mmCIF file of C-alpha atoms and ligand atoms in Angstrom:
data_model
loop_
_atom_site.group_PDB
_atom_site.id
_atom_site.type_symbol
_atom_site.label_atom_id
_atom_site.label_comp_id
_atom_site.label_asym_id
_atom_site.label_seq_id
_atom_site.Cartn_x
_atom_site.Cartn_y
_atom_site.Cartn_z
ATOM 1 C CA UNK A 985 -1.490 -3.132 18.829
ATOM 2 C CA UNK A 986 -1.288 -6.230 20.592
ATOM 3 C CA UNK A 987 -0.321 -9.730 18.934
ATOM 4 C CA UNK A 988 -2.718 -11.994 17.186
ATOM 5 C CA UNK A 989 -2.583 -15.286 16.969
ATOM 6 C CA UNK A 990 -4.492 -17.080 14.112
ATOM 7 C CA UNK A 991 -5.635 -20.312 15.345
ATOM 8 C CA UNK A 992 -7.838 -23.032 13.216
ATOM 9 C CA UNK A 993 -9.682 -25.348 15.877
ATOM 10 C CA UNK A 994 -10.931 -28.794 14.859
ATOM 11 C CA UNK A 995 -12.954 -29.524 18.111
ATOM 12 C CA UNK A 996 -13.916 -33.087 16.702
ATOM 13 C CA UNK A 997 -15.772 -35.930 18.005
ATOM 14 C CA UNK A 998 -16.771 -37.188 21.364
ATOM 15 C CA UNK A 999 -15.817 -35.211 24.224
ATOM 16 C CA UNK A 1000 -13.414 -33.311 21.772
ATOM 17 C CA UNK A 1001 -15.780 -30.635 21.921
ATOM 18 C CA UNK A 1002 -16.379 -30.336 25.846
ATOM 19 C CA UNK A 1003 -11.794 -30.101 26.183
ATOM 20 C CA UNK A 1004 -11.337 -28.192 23.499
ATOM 21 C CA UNK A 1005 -13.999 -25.532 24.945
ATOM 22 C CA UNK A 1006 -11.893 -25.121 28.205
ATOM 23 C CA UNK A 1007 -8.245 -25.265 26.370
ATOM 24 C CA UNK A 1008 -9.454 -22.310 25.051
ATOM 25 C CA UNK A 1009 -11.138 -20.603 28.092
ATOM 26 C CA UNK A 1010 -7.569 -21.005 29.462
ATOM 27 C CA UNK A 1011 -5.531 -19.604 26.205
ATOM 28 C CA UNK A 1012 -7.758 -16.834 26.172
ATOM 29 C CA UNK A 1013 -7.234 -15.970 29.866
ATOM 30 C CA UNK A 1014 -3.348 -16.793 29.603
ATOM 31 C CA UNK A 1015 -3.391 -14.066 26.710
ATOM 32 C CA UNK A 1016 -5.091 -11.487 28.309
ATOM 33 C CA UNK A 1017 -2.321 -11.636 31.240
ATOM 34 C CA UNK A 1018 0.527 -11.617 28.498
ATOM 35 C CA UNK A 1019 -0.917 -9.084 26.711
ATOM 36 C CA UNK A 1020 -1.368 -10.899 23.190
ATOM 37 C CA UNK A 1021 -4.893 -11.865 21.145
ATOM 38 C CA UNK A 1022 -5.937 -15.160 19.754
ATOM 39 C CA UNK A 1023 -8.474 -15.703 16.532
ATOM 40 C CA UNK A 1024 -9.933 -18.848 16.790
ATOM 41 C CA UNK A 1025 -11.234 -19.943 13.533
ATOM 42 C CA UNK A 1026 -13.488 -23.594 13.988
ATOM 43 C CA UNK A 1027 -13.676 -26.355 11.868
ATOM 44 C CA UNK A 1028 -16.623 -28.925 12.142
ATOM 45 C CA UNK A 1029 -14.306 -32.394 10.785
ATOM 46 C CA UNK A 1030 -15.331 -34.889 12.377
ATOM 47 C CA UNK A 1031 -17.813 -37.887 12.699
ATOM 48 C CA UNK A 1032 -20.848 -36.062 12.674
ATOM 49 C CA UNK A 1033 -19.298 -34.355 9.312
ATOM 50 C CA UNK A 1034 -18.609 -37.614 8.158
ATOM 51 C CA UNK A 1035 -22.239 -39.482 8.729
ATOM 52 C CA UNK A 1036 -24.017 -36.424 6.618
ATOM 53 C CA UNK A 1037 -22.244 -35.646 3.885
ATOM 54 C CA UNK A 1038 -19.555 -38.432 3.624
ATOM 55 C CA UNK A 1039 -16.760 -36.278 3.435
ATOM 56 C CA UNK A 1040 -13.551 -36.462 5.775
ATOM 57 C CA UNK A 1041 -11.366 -33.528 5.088
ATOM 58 C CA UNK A 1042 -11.503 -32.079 1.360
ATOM 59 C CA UNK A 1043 -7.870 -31.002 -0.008
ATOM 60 C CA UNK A 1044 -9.304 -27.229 -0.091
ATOM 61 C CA UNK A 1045 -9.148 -27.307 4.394
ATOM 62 C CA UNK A 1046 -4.998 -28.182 4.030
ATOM 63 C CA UNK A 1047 -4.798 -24.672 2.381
ATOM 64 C CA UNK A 1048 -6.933 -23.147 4.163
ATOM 65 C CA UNK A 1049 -4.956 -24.458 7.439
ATOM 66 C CA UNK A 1050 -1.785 -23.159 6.083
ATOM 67 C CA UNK A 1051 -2.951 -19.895 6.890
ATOM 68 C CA UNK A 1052 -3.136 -19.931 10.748
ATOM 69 C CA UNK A 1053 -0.592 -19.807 13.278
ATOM 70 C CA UNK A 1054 -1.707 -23.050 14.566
ATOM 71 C CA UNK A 1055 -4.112 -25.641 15.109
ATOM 72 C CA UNK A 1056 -5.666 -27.421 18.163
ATOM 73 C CA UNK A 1057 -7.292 -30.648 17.838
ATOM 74 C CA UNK A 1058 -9.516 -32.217 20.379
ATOM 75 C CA UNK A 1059 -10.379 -35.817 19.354
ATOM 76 C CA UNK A 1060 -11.314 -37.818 16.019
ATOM 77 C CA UNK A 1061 -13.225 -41.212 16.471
ATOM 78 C CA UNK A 1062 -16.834 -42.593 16.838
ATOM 79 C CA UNK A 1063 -18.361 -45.259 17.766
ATOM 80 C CA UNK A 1064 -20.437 -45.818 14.227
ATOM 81 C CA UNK A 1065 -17.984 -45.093 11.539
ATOM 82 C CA UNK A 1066 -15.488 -47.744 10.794
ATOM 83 C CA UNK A 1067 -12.603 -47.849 12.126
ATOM 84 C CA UNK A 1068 -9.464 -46.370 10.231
ATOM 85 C CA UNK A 1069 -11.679 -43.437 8.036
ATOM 86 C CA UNK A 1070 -11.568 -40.511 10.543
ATOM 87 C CA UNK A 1071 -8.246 -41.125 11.629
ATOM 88 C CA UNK A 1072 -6.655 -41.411 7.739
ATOM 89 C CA UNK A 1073 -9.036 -39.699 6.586
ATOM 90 C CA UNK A 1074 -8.707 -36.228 8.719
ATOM 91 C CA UNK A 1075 -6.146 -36.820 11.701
ATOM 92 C CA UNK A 1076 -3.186 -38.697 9.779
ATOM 93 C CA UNK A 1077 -4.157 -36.496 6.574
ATOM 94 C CA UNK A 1078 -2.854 -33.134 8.420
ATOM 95 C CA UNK A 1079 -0.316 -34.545 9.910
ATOM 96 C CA UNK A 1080 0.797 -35.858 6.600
ATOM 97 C CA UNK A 1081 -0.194 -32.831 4.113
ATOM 98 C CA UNK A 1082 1.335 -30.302 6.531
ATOM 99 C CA UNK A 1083 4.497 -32.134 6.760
ATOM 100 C CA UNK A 1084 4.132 -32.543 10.724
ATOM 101 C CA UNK A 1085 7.318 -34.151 10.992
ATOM 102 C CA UNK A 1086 7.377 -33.943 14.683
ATOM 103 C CA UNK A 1087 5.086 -35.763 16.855
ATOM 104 C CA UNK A 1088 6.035 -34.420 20.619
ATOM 105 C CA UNK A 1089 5.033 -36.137 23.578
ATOM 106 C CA UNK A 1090 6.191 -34.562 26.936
ATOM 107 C CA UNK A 1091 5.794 -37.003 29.870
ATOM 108 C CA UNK A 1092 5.973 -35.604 32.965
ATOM 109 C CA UNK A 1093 4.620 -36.258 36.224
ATOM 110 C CA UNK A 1094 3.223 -33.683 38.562
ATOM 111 C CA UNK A 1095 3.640 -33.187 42.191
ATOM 112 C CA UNK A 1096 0.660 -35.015 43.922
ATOM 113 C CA UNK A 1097 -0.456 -36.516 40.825
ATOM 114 C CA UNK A 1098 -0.492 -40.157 40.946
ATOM 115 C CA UNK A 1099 1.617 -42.803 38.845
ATOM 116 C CA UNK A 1100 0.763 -46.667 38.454
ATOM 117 C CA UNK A 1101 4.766 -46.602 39.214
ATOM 118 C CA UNK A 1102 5.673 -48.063 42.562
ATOM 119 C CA UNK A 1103 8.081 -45.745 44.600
ATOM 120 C CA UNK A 1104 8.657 -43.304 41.634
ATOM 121 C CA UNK A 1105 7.715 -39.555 41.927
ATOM 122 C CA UNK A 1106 7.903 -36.104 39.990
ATOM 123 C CA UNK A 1107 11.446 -36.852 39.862
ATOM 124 C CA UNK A 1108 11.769 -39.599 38.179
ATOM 125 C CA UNK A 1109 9.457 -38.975 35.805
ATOM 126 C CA UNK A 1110 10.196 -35.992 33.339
ATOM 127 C CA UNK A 1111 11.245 -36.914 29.415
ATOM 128 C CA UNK A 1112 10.193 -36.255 26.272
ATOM 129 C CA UNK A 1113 9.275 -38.717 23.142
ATOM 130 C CA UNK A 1114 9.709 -37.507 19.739
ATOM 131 C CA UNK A 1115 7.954 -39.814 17.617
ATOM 132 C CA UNK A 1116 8.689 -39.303 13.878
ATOM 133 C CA UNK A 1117 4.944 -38.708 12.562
ATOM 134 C CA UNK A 1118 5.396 -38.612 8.853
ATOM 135 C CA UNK A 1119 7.036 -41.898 7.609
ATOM 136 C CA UNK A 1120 6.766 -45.434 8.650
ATOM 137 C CA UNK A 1121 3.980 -48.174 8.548
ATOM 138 C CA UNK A 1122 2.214 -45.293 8.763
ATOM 139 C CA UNK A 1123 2.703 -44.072 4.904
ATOM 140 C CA UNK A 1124 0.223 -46.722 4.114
ATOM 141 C CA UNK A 1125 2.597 -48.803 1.583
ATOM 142 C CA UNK A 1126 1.459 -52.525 1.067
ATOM 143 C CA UNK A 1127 -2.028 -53.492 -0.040
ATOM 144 C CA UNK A 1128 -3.819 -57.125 0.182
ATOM 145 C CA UNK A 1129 -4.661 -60.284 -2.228
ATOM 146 C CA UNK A 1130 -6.556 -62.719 -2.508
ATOM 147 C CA UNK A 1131 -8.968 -60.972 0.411
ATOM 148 C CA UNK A 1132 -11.359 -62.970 1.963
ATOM 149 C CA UNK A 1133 -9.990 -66.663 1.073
ATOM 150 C CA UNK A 1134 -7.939 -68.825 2.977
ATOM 151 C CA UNK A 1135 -5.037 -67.517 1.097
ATOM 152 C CA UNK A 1136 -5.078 -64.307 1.551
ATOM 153 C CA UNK A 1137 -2.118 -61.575 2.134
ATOM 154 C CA UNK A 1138 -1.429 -58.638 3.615
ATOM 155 C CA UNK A 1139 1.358 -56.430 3.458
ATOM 156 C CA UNK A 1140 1.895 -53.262 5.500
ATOM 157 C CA UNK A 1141 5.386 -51.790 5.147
ATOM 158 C CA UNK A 1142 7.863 -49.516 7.314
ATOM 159 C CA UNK A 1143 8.662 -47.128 4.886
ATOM 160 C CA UNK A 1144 11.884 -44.686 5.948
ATOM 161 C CA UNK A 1145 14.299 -42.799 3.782
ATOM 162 C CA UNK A 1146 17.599 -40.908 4.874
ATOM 163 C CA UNK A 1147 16.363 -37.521 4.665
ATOM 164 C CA UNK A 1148 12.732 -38.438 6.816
ATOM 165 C CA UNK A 1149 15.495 -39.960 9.453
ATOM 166 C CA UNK A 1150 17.853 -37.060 9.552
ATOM 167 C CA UNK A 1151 15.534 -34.115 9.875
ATOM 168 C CA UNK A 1152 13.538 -35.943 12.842
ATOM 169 C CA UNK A 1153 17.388 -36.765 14.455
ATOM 170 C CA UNK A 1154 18.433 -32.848 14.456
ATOM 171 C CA UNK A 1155 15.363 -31.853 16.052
ATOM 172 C CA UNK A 1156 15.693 -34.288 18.685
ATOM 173 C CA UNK A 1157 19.219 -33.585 19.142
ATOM 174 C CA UNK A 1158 18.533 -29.807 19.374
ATOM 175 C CA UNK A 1159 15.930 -30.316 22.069
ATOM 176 C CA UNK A 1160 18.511 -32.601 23.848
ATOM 177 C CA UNK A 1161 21.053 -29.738 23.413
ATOM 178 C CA UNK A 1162 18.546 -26.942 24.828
ATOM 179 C CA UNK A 1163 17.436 -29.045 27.370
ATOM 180 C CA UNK A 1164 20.979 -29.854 28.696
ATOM 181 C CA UNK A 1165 21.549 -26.108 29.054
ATOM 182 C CA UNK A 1166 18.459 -25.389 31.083
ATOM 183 C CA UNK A 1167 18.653 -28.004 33.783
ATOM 184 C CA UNK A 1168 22.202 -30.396 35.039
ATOM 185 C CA UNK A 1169 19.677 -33.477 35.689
ATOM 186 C CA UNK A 1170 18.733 -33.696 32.525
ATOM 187 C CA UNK A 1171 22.300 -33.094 31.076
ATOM 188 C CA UNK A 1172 23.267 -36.284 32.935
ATOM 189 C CA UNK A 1173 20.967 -38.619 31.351
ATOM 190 C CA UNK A 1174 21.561 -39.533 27.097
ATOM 191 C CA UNK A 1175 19.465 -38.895 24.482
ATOM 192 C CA UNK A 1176 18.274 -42.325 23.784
ATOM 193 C CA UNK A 1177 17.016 -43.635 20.114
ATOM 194 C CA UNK A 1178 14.402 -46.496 20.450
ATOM 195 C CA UNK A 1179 14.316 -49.060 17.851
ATOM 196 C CA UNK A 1180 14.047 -52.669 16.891
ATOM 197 C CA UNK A 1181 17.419 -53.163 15.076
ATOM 198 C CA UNK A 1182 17.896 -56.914 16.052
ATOM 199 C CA UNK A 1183 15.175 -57.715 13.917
ATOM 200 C CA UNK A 1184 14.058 -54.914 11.989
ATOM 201 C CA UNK A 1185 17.588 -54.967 10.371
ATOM 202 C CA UNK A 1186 16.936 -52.717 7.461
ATOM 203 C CA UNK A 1187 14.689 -49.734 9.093
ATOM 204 C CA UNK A 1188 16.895 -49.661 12.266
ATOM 205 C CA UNK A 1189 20.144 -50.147 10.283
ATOM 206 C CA UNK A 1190 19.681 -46.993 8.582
ATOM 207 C CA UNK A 1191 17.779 -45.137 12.096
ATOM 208 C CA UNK A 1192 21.183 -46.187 13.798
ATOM 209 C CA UNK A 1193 23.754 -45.467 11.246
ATOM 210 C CA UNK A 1194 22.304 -42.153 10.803
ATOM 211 C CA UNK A 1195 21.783 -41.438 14.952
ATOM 212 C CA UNK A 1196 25.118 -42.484 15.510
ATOM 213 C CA UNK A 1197 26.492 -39.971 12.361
ATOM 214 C CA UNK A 1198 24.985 -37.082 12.917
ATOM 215 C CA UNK A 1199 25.578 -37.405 16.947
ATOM 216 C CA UNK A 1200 29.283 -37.724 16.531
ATOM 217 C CA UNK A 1201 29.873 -35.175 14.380
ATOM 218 C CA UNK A 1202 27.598 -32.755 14.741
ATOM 219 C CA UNK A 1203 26.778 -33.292 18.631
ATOM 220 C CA UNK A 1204 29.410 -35.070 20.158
ATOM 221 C CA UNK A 1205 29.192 -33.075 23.713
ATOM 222 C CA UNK A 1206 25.806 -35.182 23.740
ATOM 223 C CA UNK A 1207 25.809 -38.976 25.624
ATOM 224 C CA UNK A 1208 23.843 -41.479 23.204
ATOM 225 C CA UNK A 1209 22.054 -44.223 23.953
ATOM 226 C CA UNK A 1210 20.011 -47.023 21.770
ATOM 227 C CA UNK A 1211 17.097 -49.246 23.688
ATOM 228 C CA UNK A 1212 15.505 -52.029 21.514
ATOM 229 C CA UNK A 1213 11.552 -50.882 22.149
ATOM 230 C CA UNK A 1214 10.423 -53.900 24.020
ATOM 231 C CA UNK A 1215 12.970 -53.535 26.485
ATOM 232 C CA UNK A 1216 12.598 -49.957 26.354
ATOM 233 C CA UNK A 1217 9.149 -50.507 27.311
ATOM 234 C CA UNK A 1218 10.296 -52.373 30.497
ATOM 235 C CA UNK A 1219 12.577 -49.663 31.465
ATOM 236 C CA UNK A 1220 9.656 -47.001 31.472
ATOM 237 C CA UNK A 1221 7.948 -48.589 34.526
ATOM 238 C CA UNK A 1222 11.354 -49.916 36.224
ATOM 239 C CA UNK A 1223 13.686 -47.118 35.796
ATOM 240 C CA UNK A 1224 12.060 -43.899 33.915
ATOM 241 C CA UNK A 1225 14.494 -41.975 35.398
ATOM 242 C CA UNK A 1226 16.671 -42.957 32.858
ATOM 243 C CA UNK A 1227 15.200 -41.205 30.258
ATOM 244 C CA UNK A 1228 15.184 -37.409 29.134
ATOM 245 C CA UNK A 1229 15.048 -37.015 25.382
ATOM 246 C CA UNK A 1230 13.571 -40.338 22.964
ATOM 247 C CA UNK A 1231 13.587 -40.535 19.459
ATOM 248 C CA UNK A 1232 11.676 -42.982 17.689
ATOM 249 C CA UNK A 1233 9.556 -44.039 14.492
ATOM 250 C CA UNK A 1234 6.207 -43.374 14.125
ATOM 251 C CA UNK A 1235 4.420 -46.610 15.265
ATOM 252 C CA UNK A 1236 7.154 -47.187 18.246
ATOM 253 C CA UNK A 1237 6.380 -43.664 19.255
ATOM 254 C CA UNK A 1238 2.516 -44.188 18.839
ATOM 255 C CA UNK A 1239 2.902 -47.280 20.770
ATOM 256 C CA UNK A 1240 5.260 -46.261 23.964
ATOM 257 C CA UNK A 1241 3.585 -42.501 24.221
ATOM 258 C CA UNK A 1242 0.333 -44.894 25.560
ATOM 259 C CA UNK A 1243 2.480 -46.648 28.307
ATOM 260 C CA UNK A 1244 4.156 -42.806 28.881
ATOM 261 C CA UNK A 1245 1.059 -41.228 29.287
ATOM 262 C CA UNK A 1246 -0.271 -44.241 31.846
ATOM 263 C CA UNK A 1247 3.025 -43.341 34.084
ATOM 264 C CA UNK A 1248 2.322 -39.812 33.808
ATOM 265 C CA UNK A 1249 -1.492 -40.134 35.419
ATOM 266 C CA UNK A 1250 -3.345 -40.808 32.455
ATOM 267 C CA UNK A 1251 -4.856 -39.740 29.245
ATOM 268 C CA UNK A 1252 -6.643 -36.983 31.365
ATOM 269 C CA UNK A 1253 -3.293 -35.123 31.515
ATOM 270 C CA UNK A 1254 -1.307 -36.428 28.029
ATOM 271 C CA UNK A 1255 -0.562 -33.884 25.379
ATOM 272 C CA UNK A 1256 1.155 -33.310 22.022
ATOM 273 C CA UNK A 1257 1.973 -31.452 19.426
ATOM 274 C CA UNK A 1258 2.753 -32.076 15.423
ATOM 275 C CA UNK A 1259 5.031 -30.137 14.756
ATOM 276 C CA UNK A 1260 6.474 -29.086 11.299
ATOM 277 C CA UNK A 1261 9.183 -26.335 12.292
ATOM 278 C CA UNK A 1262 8.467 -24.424 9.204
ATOM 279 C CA UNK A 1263 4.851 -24.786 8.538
ATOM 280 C CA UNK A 1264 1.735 -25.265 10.668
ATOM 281 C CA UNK A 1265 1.829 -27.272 13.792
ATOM 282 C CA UNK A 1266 -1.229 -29.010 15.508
ATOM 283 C CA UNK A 1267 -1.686 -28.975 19.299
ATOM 284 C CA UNK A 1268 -4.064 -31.796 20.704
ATOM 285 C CA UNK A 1269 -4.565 -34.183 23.778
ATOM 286 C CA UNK A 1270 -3.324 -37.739 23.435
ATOM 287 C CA UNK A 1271 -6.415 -39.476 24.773
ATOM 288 C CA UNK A 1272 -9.372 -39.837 22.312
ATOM 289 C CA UNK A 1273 -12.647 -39.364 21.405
ATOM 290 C CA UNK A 1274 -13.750 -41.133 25.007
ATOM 291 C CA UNK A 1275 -17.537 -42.242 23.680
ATOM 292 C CA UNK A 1276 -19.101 -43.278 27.055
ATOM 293 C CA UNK A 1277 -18.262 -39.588 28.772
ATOM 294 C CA UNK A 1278 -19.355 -38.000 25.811
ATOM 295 C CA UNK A 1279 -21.645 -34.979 27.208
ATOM 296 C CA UNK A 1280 -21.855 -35.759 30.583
ATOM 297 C CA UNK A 1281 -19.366 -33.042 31.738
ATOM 298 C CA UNK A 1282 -16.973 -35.537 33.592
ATOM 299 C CA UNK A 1283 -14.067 -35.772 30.877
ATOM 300 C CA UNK A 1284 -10.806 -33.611 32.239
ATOM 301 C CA UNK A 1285 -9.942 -30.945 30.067
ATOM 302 C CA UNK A 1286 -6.097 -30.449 31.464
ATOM 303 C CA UNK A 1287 -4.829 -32.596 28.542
ATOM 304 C CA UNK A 1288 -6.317 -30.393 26.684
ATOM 305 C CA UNK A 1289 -5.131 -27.470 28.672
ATOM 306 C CA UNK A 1290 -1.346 -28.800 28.218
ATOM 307 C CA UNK A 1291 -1.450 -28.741 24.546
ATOM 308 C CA UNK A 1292 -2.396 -25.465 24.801
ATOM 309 C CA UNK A 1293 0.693 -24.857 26.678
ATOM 310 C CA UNK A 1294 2.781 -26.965 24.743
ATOM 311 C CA UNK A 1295 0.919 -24.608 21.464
ATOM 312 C CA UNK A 1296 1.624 -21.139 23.369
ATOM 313 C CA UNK A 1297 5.580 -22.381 23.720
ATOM 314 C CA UNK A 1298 5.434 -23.416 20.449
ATOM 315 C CA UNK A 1299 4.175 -19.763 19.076
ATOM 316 C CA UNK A 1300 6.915 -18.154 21.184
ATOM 317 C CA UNK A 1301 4.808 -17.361 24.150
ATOM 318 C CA UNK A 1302 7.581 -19.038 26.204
ATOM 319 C CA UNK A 1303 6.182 -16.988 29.568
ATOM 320 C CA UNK A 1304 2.480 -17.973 29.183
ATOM 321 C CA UNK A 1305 3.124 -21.225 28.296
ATOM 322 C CA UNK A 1306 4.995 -21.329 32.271
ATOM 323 C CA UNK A 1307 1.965 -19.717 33.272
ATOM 324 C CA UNK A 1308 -0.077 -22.091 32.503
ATOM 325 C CA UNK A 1309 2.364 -25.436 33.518
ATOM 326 C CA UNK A 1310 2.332 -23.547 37.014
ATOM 327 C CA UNK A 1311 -1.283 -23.087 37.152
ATOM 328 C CA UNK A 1312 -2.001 -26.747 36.378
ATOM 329 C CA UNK A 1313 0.550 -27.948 38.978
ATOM 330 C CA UNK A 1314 -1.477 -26.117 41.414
ATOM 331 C CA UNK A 1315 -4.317 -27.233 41.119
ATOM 332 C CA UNK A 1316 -3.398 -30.867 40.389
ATOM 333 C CA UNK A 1317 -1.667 -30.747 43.516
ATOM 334 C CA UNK A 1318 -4.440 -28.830 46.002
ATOM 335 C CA UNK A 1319 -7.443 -28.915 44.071
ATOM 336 C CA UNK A 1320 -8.050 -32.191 41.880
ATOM 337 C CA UNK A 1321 -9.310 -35.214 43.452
ATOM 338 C CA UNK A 1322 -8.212 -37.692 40.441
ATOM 339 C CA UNK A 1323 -7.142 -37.057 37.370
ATOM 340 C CA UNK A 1324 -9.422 -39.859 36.108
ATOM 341 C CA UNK A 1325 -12.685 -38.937 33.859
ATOM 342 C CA UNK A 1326 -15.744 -38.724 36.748
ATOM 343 C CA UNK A 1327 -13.340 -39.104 39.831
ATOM 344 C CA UNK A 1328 -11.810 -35.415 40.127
ATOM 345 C CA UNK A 1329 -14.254 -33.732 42.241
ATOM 346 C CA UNK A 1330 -15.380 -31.355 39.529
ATOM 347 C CA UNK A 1331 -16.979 -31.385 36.539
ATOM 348 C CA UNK A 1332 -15.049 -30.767 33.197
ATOM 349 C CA UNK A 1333 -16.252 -26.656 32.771
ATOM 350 C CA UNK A 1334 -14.911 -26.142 36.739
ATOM 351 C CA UNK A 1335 -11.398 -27.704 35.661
ATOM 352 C CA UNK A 1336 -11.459 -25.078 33.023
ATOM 353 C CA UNK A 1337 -12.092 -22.271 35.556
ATOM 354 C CA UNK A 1338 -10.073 -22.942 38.541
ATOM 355 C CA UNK A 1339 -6.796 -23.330 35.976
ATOM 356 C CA UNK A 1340 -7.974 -20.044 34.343
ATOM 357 C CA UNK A 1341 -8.239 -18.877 37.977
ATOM 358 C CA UNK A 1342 -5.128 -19.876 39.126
ATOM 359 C CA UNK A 1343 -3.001 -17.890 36.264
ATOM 360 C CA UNK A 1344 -0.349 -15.329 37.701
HETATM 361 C C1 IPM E 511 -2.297 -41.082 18.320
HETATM 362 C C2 IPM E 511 -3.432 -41.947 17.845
HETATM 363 C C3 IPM E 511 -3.437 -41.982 16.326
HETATM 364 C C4 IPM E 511 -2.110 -42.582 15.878
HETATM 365 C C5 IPM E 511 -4.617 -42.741 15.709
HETATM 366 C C6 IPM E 511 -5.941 -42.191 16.200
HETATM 367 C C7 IPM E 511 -4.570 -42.727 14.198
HETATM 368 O O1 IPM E 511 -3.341 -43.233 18.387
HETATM 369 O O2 IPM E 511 -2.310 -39.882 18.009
HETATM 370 O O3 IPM E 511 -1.412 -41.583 19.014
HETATM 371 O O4 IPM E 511 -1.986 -43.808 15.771
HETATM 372 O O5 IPM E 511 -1.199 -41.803 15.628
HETATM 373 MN MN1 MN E 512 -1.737 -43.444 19.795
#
């Protein structure tokens, strides 16, 4: 009998819906070829959840997502809830109550795609960011007095401990290791830990302590390299090429992954994946919710289609998940016009089809 996947889909807000629909046109077609099944189970979280019946995500979803194989996100946001509810209240809550430790962020530019990067190409362009995705300013520690008066405070706090640190250093440095092996370009270039240590002297302290540790004893065959994040950030559009594997903390990551996905081509190709290496991982585009192409069929669906790549590697579809990469870099390169929202040359559903058409 062939392979099933189990998939939970949270199709969202926004043009989350009108992605999602073609990531999956293009898993299902990519399965068929490999000769492997998906179940896709969906889950209506979202805004529209939200506005009727107040309710975010109840505790009772996290164990009901334990069960599947995977989940793939499109996008949580809109335009008349406040700010800050959807995201805590569904996107940062699975991250969180699945222990996604792992927030990775492949940027990679394709051939004939095209970068805001002056004289930089395909080659230049191909690392990875793993953002830490469970600890940080993130956790939510601090609160606020006196709100509302002159003299009121706020706190928000960067929360890290040793063990947070170490697990998100191994995986990085096992990616760097892997990724070594499979190409001599990338072996040249470090693994590089981004941080704010001249100023953020207790966080970094222990980042860099405990990146310097475990990479001299337990990888020493692997170069390492430390960038402060704002000049890290200057480095992405000057010299990119520098970079293969990143590891950073959560709102570093959050923050740079933006600038990465510009220098890529833009939200419309951007994907990632939580990842807890033991537990359930969620696959979704970067880019969000997009309100003002909401239903009008222009959004691009390949970010979409990438974290369902980046999901099929994931599950151990290694070949399918090349399938797909190849079948996007054709079409980027002969078919799409733009990878911009309105500006490729087909609508979002004909995207879909010509990737699902060009799988070999
Ligand atoms: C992201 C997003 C989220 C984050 C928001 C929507 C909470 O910006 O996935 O990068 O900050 O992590
Ligand atoms: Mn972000």
């Amino acid at each position: 009998m062939a392979k099933t996947y189990k998939i939970g889909t949270i199709p969202g807000d926004g043009t989350g819906p009108e992605v999602v629909r073609e990531g999956l046109k293009v898993l299902n077609a990519a399965a068929a070829q490999g000769g492997f099944k998906f179940e896709f189970t969906e889950f209506d979280f979202g805004a529209a959840r939200y506005l009727k019946t107040g309710e975010t995500l109840p505790d009772s979803a996290i164990g009901a997502f334990r069960k599947f194989d995977s989940l793939f996100l499109g996008a949580i946001g809109h335009p008349d809830v406040k700010p800050g509810i959807l995201e805590a209240g569904i996107l940062l809550k699975i991250r969180f109550a699945l222990d996604q430790y792992i927030n990775l962020r492949p940027v990679k530019l394709y051939p004939n795609v095209e970068t805001p990067l002056k004289d930089k190409g395909p080659e230049d362009i191909d690392f990875v960011v793993i953002r830490e995705n469970t600890g940080g300013i993130y956790t939510g520690h601090g609160g606020a007095t006196r709100v509302g008066t002159t003299e009121e405070i706020a706190t928000q706090l960067m929360v890290y401990d040793r063990r947070t640190v170490d697990r998100c250093l191994k995986y990085a440095f096992e990616l760097k290791r892997k990724r070594n092996a499979m190409n001599p370009k990338y072996a040249a270039k470090p693994i590089t830990l981004i941080h704010k240590r001249n100023v953020l002297t207790h966080c970094g302290d222990l980042w860099y302590r405990a990146f310097e540790e475990m990479g001299s004893k337990h990888y020493p065959e692997l170069k390492r390299d430390y960038n402060h994040v704002d000049a890290a950030n200057m480095w992405f559009v000057k010299n990119p090429e520098w970079f293969d594997v990143i590891v950073t903390d959560n709102m570093f990551g959050d923050i740079i992954t933006d600038l990465g996905s510009m220098v890529q081509g833009g939200m419309g190709i951007a994907a990632g994946g939580n990842i807890n290496p033991q537990g359930t991982s969620m696959f979704e585009p970067i880019g969000g919710s997009a309100p003002k192409y909401t239903g009008k069929s222009v959004i691009n669906p390949l970010a979409a289609i990438c974290a369902g790549q980046m999901m099929l590697d994931f599950l151990g579809e290694a070949a399918a998940a090349r399938a797909i990469e190849t079948a996007v870099i054709k079409i980027t390169r002969e078919k799409i016009k733009s990878l911009a929202a309105g500006k490729m040359g087909y609508t979002t559903s004909e995207v879909g089809d010509l990737v699902a058409a060009a799988l070999e």
